[in-house]
């Protein structure tokens, strides 16, 4: 492919319906989707079952390669972190997380299979400004388009030769606040889910938010069927406000109220992420409050070790304190996991991408 990507539209920005409006006859849209998301085509030239004239026209108007890989880091545990450059030179990160998953053959014998989760970014930087977060330090640049979000997964699948039909989970837990870019994020959810595209069911997609209550409500009304993860991190407004200034606009109560109306899949729970910071929020009294706060909500808590990075005053909690915190909750019937540190050895600019493997009951 030639030409300046900046002057061209990103074809991955289009849903299949939009594409079939633009390109007639409409079965062409299916073919193009197949080339992009199944065969991982990087040029229109490759799309040999399209008329030559159509391929040329497409190439004049669209780019298929809106992202450039500028760095890949491999972790000992098999996770891979990608740094992608956008057409305007900004960069975003995405991570491929691998889990060894136990699966069984029909005869009962165990076969092991890798399970893939891709953690993606939704914005360049973030406006929310959490005190512990590296992304926040760089300020906010811009929203990603749906196509730029979708492309992170396509690039990673292609680079790792992950077959188009292999099951992949998506977590919107990279850089940015997804609900601050709701229109493009919702569009990307639909593009991911298209059966003729990547076919990643919406219940395999998880949106993580710092708690923009009004947007949680709006997302709920869209009935997309996505999972929700709330970055709670503190159980009282005073501390939460210090850690997450957004709490001034959307306090804990407003989040809980928004959640009560959120459509949660019968087999699922709302995930509460609780970043544990030594001597800040790791006290057992916090666990106690958390328990009463989540009373009546189909919740699951994910305790995350704070990942220290250069220049932060926050510290990683001890394993003992994490266990005590977890046991307090599980003994009282709350689902609670401690996140193992996937890809911890990957030195990275973005502190938060590393411990985000989720174990959804799917
Ligand atoms: N903006 C959204 C999604 C991206 S952040 C949100 O905040 O939910 C994804 C997760 O990474 C959040 O739970 C965030 O609190 C966590 N995180 C941020 N900095 C971290 C760090 N230094 N160590 C571990 N997790 C971190
Ligand atoms: Fe933004 Fe999430 Fe980082 Fe907070 S933790 S600054 S919401 S990316």
Coordinates of C-alpha atoms and ligand atoms in Angstrom, one line a residue:
X1 CA 0.0 0.0 0.0
X2 CA 1.2 3.4 -0.8
X3 CA 0.2 6.9 0.2
X4 CA -0.1 9.0 3.3
X5 CA -2.4 7.3 5.9
X6 CA -3.3 10.7 7.3
X7 CA -5.2 11.7 4.2
X8 CA -7.1 8.4 4.1
X9 CA -9.9 7.1 6.2
X10 CA -9.4 4.1 8.3
X11 CA -11.4 1.2 6.9
X12 CA -11.5 -0.5 10.3
X13 CA -13.6 2.5 11.5
X14 CA -16.5 1.1 9.6
X15 CA -19.0 -1.4 10.8
X16 CA -20.0 -4.0 8.3
X17 CA -23.4 -2.3 7.8
X18 CA -21.6 1.0 7.1
X19 CA -19.3 -0.7 4.7
X20 CA -22.2 -2.4 2.9
X21 CA -23.9 1.0 2.5
X22 CA -20.8 2.4 0.8
X23 CA -19.8 -0.6 -1.3
X24 CA -22.2 -2.2 -3.6
X25 CA -23.2 -4.9 -4.1
X26 CA -23.3 -5.5 -0.4
X27 CA -21.8 -8.9 -0.3
X28 CA -18.5 -7.2 -1.1
X29 CA -18.6 -5.8 2.5
X30 CA -18.5 -9.4 3.8
X31 CA -15.6 -10.3 1.5
X32 CA -13.7 -7.2 2.6
X33 CA -14.4 -8.0 6.3
X34 CA -13.1 -11.5 5.7
X35 CA -9.9 -10.2 4.2
X36 CA -9.3 -7.8 7.0
X37 CA -10.3 -9.9 10.0
X38 CA -9.8 -13.5 8.9
X39 CA -6.9 -13.3 6.5
X40 CA -5.3 -10.3 8.2
X41 CA -4.8 -8.5 4.8
X42 CA -2.6 -5.4 4.9
X43 CA -3.4 -4.1 1.5
X44 CA -6.4 -4.0 -0.8
X45 CA -4.2 -5.3 -3.6
X46 CA -4.3 -8.7 -1.8
X47 CA -8.1 -8.9 -2.0
X48 CA -8.0 -10.9 -5.2
X49 CA -11.7 -11.8 -5.3
X50 CA -12.6 -8.1 -5.6
X51 CA -12.6 -6.4 -9.0
X52 CA -9.3 -4.6 -9.7
X53 CA -11.1 -1.3 -10.1
X54 CA -12.8 -1.7 -6.7
X55 CA -9.4 -2.5 -5.1
X56 CA -7.9 0.7 -6.6
X57 CA -10.8 2.8 -5.5
X58 CA -10.6 1.5 -2.0
X59 CA -6.9 2.1 -1.8
X60 CA -7.4 5.7 -2.9
X61 CA -9.9 6.4 -0.1
X62 CA -8.8 4.1 2.8
X63 CA -5.9 2.8 4.7
X64 CA -5.8 -0.7 6.2
X65 CA -2.7 -0.1 8.3
X66 CA -3.4 2.8 10.7
X67 CA -1.0 1.6 13.3
X68 CA 2.7 0.9 13.2
X69 CA 4.4 -1.4 15.7
X70 CA 7.3 0.5 17.3
X71 CA 8.2 -1.8 20.1
X72 CA 7.4 -5.3 21.4
X73 CA 8.5 -6.5 24.8
X74 CA 8.3 -10.2 25.7
X75 CA 7.6 -11.3 29.3
X76 CA 8.9 -14.5 30.7
X77 CA 5.4 -15.7 31.3
X78 CA 4.6 -15.3 27.6
X79 CA 2.8 -12.0 27.8
X80 CA 3.8 -9.5 25.1
X81 CA 3.5 -5.8 25.3
X82 CA 3.1 -3.7 22.1
X83 CA 3.7 -0.1 21.5
X84 CA 1.8 1.2 18.5
X85 CA 2.3 4.5 16.7
X86 CA -0.7 6.3 15.3
X87 CA -0.7 8.3 12.1
X88 CA -0.1 11.5 14.1
X89 CA 2.9 10.0 15.9
X90 CA 1.2 9.5 19.3
X91 CA 1.7 6.1 20.8
X92 CA -0.5 3.7 22.7
X93 CA 0.0 0.3 24.3
X94 CA -1.7 -3.0 24.1
X95 CA -0.8 -6.3 25.7
X96 CA -1.3 -9.9 24.8
X97 CA -1.8 -11.9 27.9
X98 CA -1.6 -15.7 27.9
X99 CA -3.1 -18.1 30.3
X100 CA -2.6 -21.8 30.4
X101 CA -6.1 -23.1 30.6
X102 CA -7.1 -26.6 31.4
X103 CA -9.4 -28.1 28.8
X104 CA -10.6 -31.6 28.4
X105 CA -11.0 -33.9 25.4
X106 CA -14.2 -35.8 25.0
X107 CA -12.7 -38.9 26.5
X108 CA -11.8 -37.0 29.6
X109 CA -8.1 -36.6 29.0
X110 CA -6.7 -33.2 29.6
X111 CA -5.5 -31.1 26.8
X112 CA -3.9 -27.8 27.6
X113 CA -4.7 -24.7 25.6
X114 CA -3.4 -21.2 25.6
X115 CA -6.1 -18.7 26.4
X116 CA -5.7 -15.3 24.9
X117 CA -6.7 -11.9 26.4
X118 CA -5.8 -8.7 24.7
X119 CA -5.7 -5.6 26.8
X120 CA -6.3 -2.5 24.7
X121 CA -6.1 1.3 24.9
X122 CA -9.0 3.6 24.2
X123 CA -7.4 7.0 24.4
X124 CA -4.0 8.6 24.1
X125 CA -3.4 9.6 27.7
X126 CA -6.3 10.1 30.1
X127 CA -8.2 13.1 31.6
X128 CA -9.1 11.4 34.8
X129 CA -5.7 12.0 36.5
X130 CA -5.5 9.2 39.1
X131 CA -2.6 9.8 41.5
X132 CA -1.2 6.3 41.1
X133 CA -1.4 6.0 37.3
X134 CA 1.4 6.5 34.9
X135 CA -0.9 7.2 31.9
X136 CA -2.3 10.1 33.8
X137 CA 1.1 11.7 34.1
X138 CA 1.4 12.3 30.4
X139 CA -1.9 14.2 30.3
X140 CA -4.6 13.7 27.7
X141 CA -4.0 13.9 24.0
X142 CA -7.0 12.5 22.1
X143 CA -9.6 9.8 21.7
X144 CA -8.8 6.8 19.6
X145 CA -11.2 6.0 16.8
X146 CA -13.1 2.7 16.8
X147 CA -10.8 1.5 14.0
X148 CA -7.6 2.4 16.0
X149 CA -9.0 0.4 18.9
X150 CA -10.0 -2.6 16.7
X151 CA -6.7 -2.5 14.9
X152 CA -4.7 -3.1 18.1
X153 CA -6.3 -6.6 18.4
X154 CA -6.0 -7.4 14.7
X155 CA -2.3 -6.5 14.7
X156 CA -1.6 -8.6 17.8
X157 CA -3.6 -11.6 16.4
X158 CA -1.7 -11.4 13.2
X159 CA 1.7 -10.9 14.8
X160 CA 1.2 -14.0 17.0
X161 CA -0.4 -16.1 14.2
X162 CA -3.5 -16.5 16.2
X163 CA -6.1 -18.2 14.0
X164 CA -9.1 -16.0 13.2
X165 CA -11.3 -18.6 14.8
X166 CA -9.5 -18.9 18.1
X167 CA -11.2 -17.5 21.1
X168 CA -9.9 -14.2 22.4
X169 CA -11.0 -12.0 25.3
X170 CA -10.8 -8.3 25.2
X171 CA -10.2 -6.0 28.1
X172 CA -10.4 -2.2 27.8
X173 CA -7.8 -1.7 30.5
X174 CA -5.0 -0.1 28.6
X175 CA -4.4 3.6 28.4
X176 CA -7.4 5.9 28.7
X177 CA -10.9 6.0 30.2
X178 CA -13.1 4.0 27.9
X179 CA -16.3 5.7 29.0
X180 CA -14.8 9.1 28.2
X181 CA -14.7 7.9 24.6
X182 CA -18.0 6.0 24.7
X183 CA -19.1 6.5 21.1
X184 CA -16.0 5.1 19.6
X185 CA -15.6 2.4 22.3
X186 CA -19.2 1.2 21.8
X187 CA -18.6 1.1 18.0
X188 CA -15.4 -1.0 18.5
X189 CA -17.3 -3.4 20.7
X190 CA -19.8 -4.0 17.8
X191 CA -17.0 -4.3 15.2
X192 CA -15.2 -6.9 17.4
X193 CA -18.4 -8.8 17.8
X194 CA -19.4 -9.0 14.1
X195 CA -19.8 -12.6 13.2
X196 CA -18.1 -12.0 9.9
X197 CA -15.3 -10.1 11.5
X198 CA -13.4 -11.2 14.6
X199 CA -16.6 -12.6 16.1
X200 CA -15.6 -11.8 19.7
X201 CA -18.9 -12.1 21.6
X202 CA -19.7 -9.1 23.7
X203 CA -19.7 -11.2 26.8
X204 CA -16.0 -11.7 26.2
X205 CA -15.3 -8.0 26.2
X206 CA -14.8 -6.1 29.5
X207 CA -14.9 -2.4 29.8
X208 CA -13.0 -1.0 32.8
X209 CA -13.9 2.4 34.1
X210 CA -12.9 4.8 36.9
X211 CA -16.6 5.2 37.5
X212 CA -18.2 7.8 35.3
X213 CA -21.7 7.1 36.7
X214 CA -23.8 8.9 34.0
X215 CA -21.8 7.1 31.3
X216 CA -22.2 3.7 33.1
X217 CA -26.0 4.3 32.9
X218 CA -25.7 5.3 29.2
X219 CA -23.6 2.2 28.5
X220 CA -26.2 0.0 30.3
X221 CA -29.0 1.4 28.1
X222 CA -27.0 0.5 25.0
X223 CA -27.5 -3.2 26.0
X224 CA -24.3 -4.2 24.4
X225 CA -23.8 -7.2 26.7
X226 CA -20.3 -6.3 27.7
X227 CA -18.8 -7.0 31.1
X228 CA -18.1 -4.1 33.4
X229 CA -15.2 -3.6 35.7
X230 CA -15.2 -0.7 38.2
X231 CA -11.9 0.7 39.3
X232 CA -12.8 1.3 42.9
X233 CA -9.5 1.4 44.8
X234 CA -11.0 3.0 47.9
X235 CA -14.1 2.6 50.0
X236 CA -14.6 6.1 51.4
X237 CA -15.0 9.2 49.3
X238 CA -12.2 11.2 51.1
X239 CA -9.5 8.7 50.2
X240 CA -11.0 7.9 46.8
X241 CA -11.0 11.6 46.0
X242 CA -7.3 11.8 46.8
X243 CA -6.5 8.9 44.7
X244 CA -9.0 9.6 41.9
X245 CA -10.0 13.2 41.5
X246 CA -13.0 12.1 39.4
X247 CA -14.6 11.0 42.6
X248 CA -15.5 14.7 43.2
X249 CA -17.9 14.5 40.2
X250 CA -18.9 10.9 40.6
X251 CA -18.8 9.7 44.2
X252 CA -19.0 6.1 45.4
X253 CA -22.7 6.2 46.0
X254 CA -23.4 7.5 42.5
X255 CA -21.4 4.5 41.1
X256 CA -23.3 2.0 43.2
X257 CA -26.6 3.5 42.1
X258 CA -25.7 3.4 38.5
X259 CA -24.7 -0.2 38.9
X260 CA -28.0 -1.3 40.3
X261 CA -29.5 -0.5 36.9
X262 CA -26.8 -2.0 34.8
X263 CA -27.8 -5.1 32.8
X264 CA -25.4 -7.9 34.0
X265 CA -25.4 -11.2 32.2
X266 CA -26.9 -14.0 34.3
X267 CA -23.6 -15.8 34.4
X268 CA -21.5 -12.8 35.2
X269 CA -20.7 -10.4 38.0
X270 CA -19.6 -6.8 38.0
X271 CA -15.8 -6.8 38.6
X272 CA -14.5 -4.4 41.2
X273 CA -10.9 -3.7 40.8
X274 CA -9.1 -2.7 44.0
X275 CA -5.6 -1.5 43.5
X276 CA -3.9 -2.3 46.8
X277 CA -1.4 0.3 47.9
X278 CA 0.8 -0.3 51.0
X279 CA -0.4 1.7 54.1
X280 CA -2.9 3.6 52.0
X281 CA -5.9 1.2 51.4
X282 CA -4.6 -2.2 52.6
X283 CA -6.1 -2.1 56.1
X284 CA -8.6 -4.7 57.1
X285 CA -11.1 -2.0 58.1
X286 CA -11.2 -1.2 54.3
X287 CA -12.1 -4.8 53.6
X288 CA -14.9 -4.6 56.1
X289 CA -16.3 -1.4 54.5
X290 CA -15.9 -3.0 51.0
X291 CA -18.0 -5.9 52.1
X292 CA -20.9 -3.7 53.3
X293 CA -20.6 -1.4 50.2
X294 CA -21.0 -4.3 47.8
X295 CA -23.9 -5.9 49.8
X296 CA -26.7 -6.7 47.3
X297 CA -24.6 -6.4 44.2
X298 CA -23.5 -9.4 42.1
X299 CA -19.9 -8.5 42.5
X300 CA -16.5 -10.0 42.2
X301 CA -13.4 -8.3 43.6
X302 CA -10.1 -8.3 42.0
X303 CA -7.2 -7.2 44.3
X304 CA -4.3 -5.9 42.3
X305 CA -0.8 -5.4 43.6
X306 CA 0.2 -1.8 43.1
X307 CA 3.0 -1.8 40.5
X308 CA 5.7 0.7 41.6
X309 CA 7.5 2.8 39.0
X310 CA 10.2 5.4 39.1
X311 CA 9.1 8.6 40.9
X312 CA 6.0 7.3 42.7
X313 CA 5.5 7.6 46.4
X314 CA 3.2 4.6 46.5
X315 CA 4.4 1.2 47.5
X316 CA 3.5 -2.4 46.7
X317 CA 1.7 -4.2 49.5
X318 CA 3.1 -7.3 51.2
X319 CA 1.8 -10.7 50.1
X320 CA 0.7 -11.3 53.7
X321 CA -1.5 -8.2 53.8
X322 CA -3.0 -9.1 50.4
X323 CA -3.9 -12.6 51.6
X324 CA -5.4 -11.3 54.8
X325 CA -7.5 -8.8 52.9
X326 CA -8.7 -11.5 50.5
X327 CA -9.5 -14.0 53.2
X328 CA -11.6 -11.5 55.1
X329 CA -13.8 -11.1 52.0
X330 CA -13.9 -14.7 50.8
X331 CA -14.8 -16.0 54.3
X332 CA -17.8 -13.8 54.2
X333 CA -18.9 -15.0 50.8
X334 CA -17.6 -12.3 48.5
X335 CA -15.8 -13.6 45.3
X336 CA -12.3 -12.2 45.5
X337 CA -9.2 -13.0 43.6
X338 CA -5.6 -11.7 43.8
X339 CA -4.3 -10.8 40.4
X340 CA -1.1 -12.6 39.6
X341 CA 1.4 -10.3 38.0
X342 CA 1.4 -11.1 34.4
X343 CA 4.3 -9.7 32.4
X344 CA 5.8 -8.1 35.5
X345 CA 9.3 -8.3 34.2
X346 CA 8.4 -6.2 31.2
X347 CA 9.8 -2.8 31.9
X348 CA 7.1 -0.5 30.6
X349 CA 6.1 3.1 30.3
X350 CA 2.6 2.4 31.3
X351 CA 2.5 0.9 34.8
X352 CA -1.1 -0.3 34.7
X353 CA -1.1 -2.6 31.8
X354 CA 0.7 -5.4 33.5
X355 CA -1.6 -7.0 36.0
X356 CA -4.8 -7.0 34.2
X357 CA -5.4 -10.6 33.2
X358 CA -9.0 -11.4 34.1
X359 CA -10.5 -14.7 34.7
X360 CA -14.0 -14.4 33.5
X361 CA -16.2 -17.4 34.0
X362 CA -16.7 -17.9 30.3
Ligands
LIG1 N1 -9.3 4.1 32.9 C1 -9.8 2.8 33.1 C2 -9.2 1.7 32.4 C3 -7.7 1.7 32.3 S1 -6.8 1.6 33.8 C4 -9.8 2.5 34.6 O1 -9.2 3.2 35.4 O2 -10.5 1.6 35.0 C5 -6.8 -0.1 34.1 C6 -6.5 -0.5 35.5 O3 -5.1 -0.3 35.8 C7 -7.2 0.3 36.6 O4 -7.9 -0.5 37.5 C8 -6.1 1.0 37.2 O5 -6.4 1.4 38.5 C9 -4.9 0.1 37.1 N2 -3.6 0.7 37.4 C10 -3.3 2.0 37.2 N3 -2.0 2.2 37.6 C11 -1.6 1.0 38.1 C12 -0.3 0.6 38.7 N4 0.7 1.4 38.9 N5 -0.2 -0.7 39.1 C13 -1.3 -1.6 38.9 N6 -2.4 -1.2 38.4 C14 -2.6 0.0 38.0
LIG2 FE1 -7.2 7.2 33.6 FE2 -7.6 4.7 34.4 FE3 -5.2 5.8 34.7 FE4 -7.2 6.7 36.2 S1 -6.3 4.6 36.2 S2 -5.8 8.0 35.1 S3 -8.9 6.5 34.8 S4 -6.2 5.3 32.8

